[in-house]
Amino acid sequence: MTKPRKKYRPRTPRVPMMPETRADIALALHAAVETLIAAPGVESYNALSLQFVTLGRVLGKQDFMERAKRAMLDVFARFERVDKIGVSPDEAQALRATCVAMDSAIGLVSVDAMLAAEIKTAKWCRENGVAA
């Protein structure tokens, strides 16, 4: 008796990150950080949070991701206390430094991994009623 054959599943091609694509992603990340710092608000906080979640799915646990998470949680804790989004100078410095570290790490990720992370984040947002 022979074993049944596994169903054929084509492998997803690994598309490397091109310099232009990396620059676009990094620019969007830097713009989101500067928007939160210059014009703090719920929309800018949520936009940056979603970018951090997506990049966190791709980059995994990194020290700079933990610093970003800590800074964003500090901003949120202040929002819960005073009902206003604001970024302290220390948090701004941490977010900018984290952004630079993420910027260099983005180039090591494949485009298909980034796309898969964006799809997972969008799905999570839909399931939890979060505007993406």
mmCIF file of C-alpha atoms in Angstrom:
data_model
loop_
_atom_site.group_PDB
_atom_site.id
_atom_site.type_symbol
_atom_site.label_atom_id
_atom_site.label_comp_id
_atom_site.label_asym_id
_atom_site.label_seq_id
_atom_site.Cartn_x
_atom_site.Cartn_y
_atom_site.Cartn_z
ATOM 1 C CA MET A 1 0.000 0.000 0.000
ATOM 2 C CA THR A 2 1.395 3.371 -0.993
ATOM 3 C CA LYS A 3 1.203 6.592 0.953
ATOM 4 C CA PRO A 4 -1.144 9.245 -0.395
ATOM 5 C CA ARG A 5 0.639 12.139 -2.074
ATOM 6 C CA LYS A 6 0.609 15.551 -0.516
ATOM 7 C CA LYS A 7 -1.364 18.222 -2.278
ATOM 8 C CA TYR A 8 0.840 20.405 -4.473
ATOM 9 C CA ARG A 9 1.378 23.872 -3.048
ATOM 10 C CA PRO A 10 3.430 26.217 -5.181
ATOM 11 C CA ARG A 11 6.042 28.129 -3.230
ATOM 12 C CA THR A 12 5.697 31.854 -3.016
ATOM 13 C CA PRO A 13 8.638 33.520 -4.710
ATOM 14 C CA ARG A 14 10.905 35.558 -2.471
ATOM 15 C CA VAL A 15 10.978 39.048 -3.924
ATOM 16 C CA PRO A 16 13.966 41.029 -2.623
ATOM 17 C CA MET A 17 13.547 44.522 -1.254
ATOM 18 C CA MET A 18 14.643 46.996 -3.892
ATOM 19 C CA PRO A 19 16.208 50.335 -2.858
ATOM 20 C CA GLU A 20 13.236 52.337 -4.158
ATOM 21 C CA THR A 21 10.719 50.209 -2.257
ATOM 22 C CA ARG A 22 12.786 50.399 0.925
ATOM 23 C CA ALA A 23 13.021 54.163 0.536
ATOM 24 C CA ASP A 24 9.231 54.458 0.122
ATOM 25 C CA ILE A 25 8.548 52.381 3.239
ATOM 26 C CA ALA A 26 11.183 54.232 5.253
ATOM 27 C CA LEU A 27 9.848 57.614 4.119
ATOM 28 C CA ALA A 28 6.312 56.664 5.185
ATOM 29 C CA LEU A 29 7.655 55.540 8.564
ATOM 30 C CA HIS A 30 9.680 58.732 9.120
ATOM 31 C CA ALA A 31 6.711 60.860 8.038
ATOM 32 C CA ALA A 32 4.402 59.050 10.482
ATOM 33 C CA VAL A 33 6.850 59.588 13.356
ATOM 34 C CA GLU A 34 7.300 63.282 12.549
ATOM 35 C CA THR A 35 3.540 63.743 12.139
ATOM 36 C CA LEU A 36 2.911 62.282 15.593
ATOM 37 C CA ILE A 37 5.576 64.540 17.089
ATOM 38 C CA ALA A 38 4.558 67.741 15.243
ATOM 39 C CA ALA A 39 0.774 67.291 15.226
ATOM 40 C CA PRO A 40 -0.129 64.751 17.891
ATOM 41 C CA GLY A 41 -3.571 63.263 17.553
ATOM 42 C CA VAL A 42 -5.448 60.014 17.669
ATOM 43 C CA GLU A 43 -5.202 59.527 13.889
ATOM 44 C CA SER A 44 -1.449 60.063 13.778
ATOM 45 C CA TYR A 45 -0.976 57.795 16.813
ATOM 46 C CA ASN A 46 -3.045 55.031 15.228
ATOM 47 C CA ALA A 47 -1.273 55.357 11.865
ATOM 48 C CA LEU A 48 2.148 55.013 13.485
ATOM 49 C CA SER A 49 0.949 52.152 15.685
ATOM 50 C CA LEU A 50 -0.237 50.194 12.653
ATOM 51 C CA GLN A 51 3.099 50.732 10.920
ATOM 52 C CA PHE A 52 4.941 49.533 14.020
ATOM 53 C CA VAL A 53 2.692 46.461 14.246
ATOM 54 C CA THR A 54 3.303 45.603 10.593
ATOM 55 C CA LEU A 55 7.056 46.069 10.897
ATOM 56 C CA GLY A 56 7.054 44.134 14.154
ATOM 57 C CA ARG A 57 5.488 41.163 12.381
ATOM 58 C CA VAL A 58 8.273 41.231 9.803
ATOM 59 C CA LEU A 59 11.286 42.160 11.916
ATOM 60 C CA GLY A 60 10.374 40.113 14.972
ATOM 61 C CA LYS A 61 11.594 40.834 18.476
ATOM 62 C CA GLN A 62 14.329 43.424 18.320
ATOM 63 C CA ASP A 63 15.598 45.853 20.943
ATOM 64 C CA PHE A 64 14.549 48.851 18.877
ATOM 65 C CA MET A 65 11.045 47.416 18.462
ATOM 66 C CA GLU A 66 10.776 47.144 22.250
ATOM 67 C CA ARG A 67 11.888 50.792 22.631
ATOM 68 C CA ALA A 68 9.267 51.871 20.104
ATOM 69 C CA LYS A 69 6.592 49.867 21.895
ATOM 70 C CA ARG A 70 7.588 51.374 25.249
ATOM 71 C CA ALA A 71 7.474 54.925 23.858
ATOM 72 C CA MET A 72 4.072 54.374 22.244
ATOM 73 C CA LEU A 73 2.710 52.858 25.466
ATOM 74 C CA ASP A 74 3.960 55.908 27.395
ATOM 75 C CA VAL A 75 2.133 58.198 24.966
ATOM 76 C CA PHE A 76 -1.020 56.095 25.359
ATOM 77 C CA ALA A 77 -0.751 56.066 29.166
ATOM 78 C CA ARG A 78 -0.586 59.863 29.144
ATOM 79 C CA PHE A 79 -3.616 59.929 26.823
ATOM 80 C CA GLU A 80 -5.576 57.832 29.310
ATOM 81 C CA ARG A 81 -4.588 60.170 32.176
ATOM 82 C CA VAL A 82 -5.161 63.578 30.561
ATOM 83 C CA ASP A 83 -7.306 62.625 27.531
ATOM 84 C CA LYS A 84 -4.867 64.253 25.111
ATOM 85 C CA ILE A 85 -2.195 62.789 22.835
ATOM 86 C CA GLY A 86 1.223 64.322 23.326
ATOM 87 C CA VAL A 87 4.837 63.304 22.842
ATOM 88 C CA SER A 88 7.507 64.285 25.365
ATOM 89 C CA PRO A 89 11.020 65.175 24.143
ATOM 90 C CA ASP A 90 12.363 61.858 25.480
ATOM 91 C CA GLU A 91 9.664 59.909 23.646
ATOM 92 C CA ALA A 92 10.297 61.909 20.469
ATOM 93 C CA GLN A 93 13.993 61.096 20.677
ATOM 94 C CA ALA A 94 13.240 57.402 21.274
ATOM 95 C CA LEU A 95 10.806 57.264 18.336
ATOM 96 C CA ARG A 96 13.263 58.978 15.993
ATOM 97 C CA ALA A 97 16.121 56.676 17.038
ATOM 98 C CA THR A 98 13.886 53.637 16.650
ATOM 99 C CA CYS A 99 12.819 54.868 13.231
ATOM 100 C CA VAL A 100 16.451 55.039 12.091
ATOM 101 C CA ALA A 101 17.084 51.494 13.336
ATOM 102 C CA MET A 102 13.942 50.201 11.595
ATOM 103 C CA ASP A 103 14.963 52.035 8.446
ATOM 104 C CA SER A 104 18.184 50.053 8.214
ATOM 105 C CA ALA A 105 16.448 46.760 9.050
ATOM 106 C CA ILE A 106 13.751 47.181 6.383
ATOM 107 C CA GLY A 107 16.286 46.560 3.617
ATOM 108 C CA LEU A 108 16.908 43.025 4.922
ATOM 109 C CA VAL A 109 13.263 41.988 4.559
ATOM 110 C CA SER A 110 11.711 40.571 1.407
ATOM 111 C CA VAL A 111 8.816 42.373 -0.240
ATOM 112 C CA ASP A 112 6.566 39.327 -0.010
ATOM 113 C CA ALA A 113 7.191 39.086 3.766
ATOM 114 C CA MET A 114 6.267 42.762 4.116
ATOM 115 C CA LEU A 115 3.117 42.256 2.047
ATOM 116 C CA ALA A 116 2.110 39.221 4.120
ATOM 117 C CA ALA A 117 2.570 41.260 7.318
ATOM 118 C CA GLU A 118 0.430 44.077 5.922
ATOM 119 C CA ILE A 119 -2.305 41.582 5.032
ATOM 120 C CA LYS A 120 -2.219 40.055 8.536
ATOM 121 C CA THR A 121 -2.371 43.496 10.139
ATOM 122 C CA ALA A 122 -5.303 44.552 7.929
ATOM 123 C CA LYS A 123 -7.120 41.305 8.749
ATOM 124 C CA TRP A 124 -6.536 41.842 12.472
ATOM 125 C CA CYS A 125 -7.877 45.397 12.152
ATOM 126 C CA ARG A 126 -11.023 44.209 10.388
ATOM 127 C CA GLU A 127 -11.647 41.473 12.962
ATOM 128 C CA ASN A 128 -11.219 43.876 15.882
ATOM 129 C CA GLY A 129 -13.068 46.836 14.407
ATOM 130 C CA VAL A 130 -9.995 49.037 14.109
ATOM 131 C CA ALA A 131 -9.877 51.562 11.279
ATOM 132 C CA ALA A 132 -6.782 50.878 9.187
#
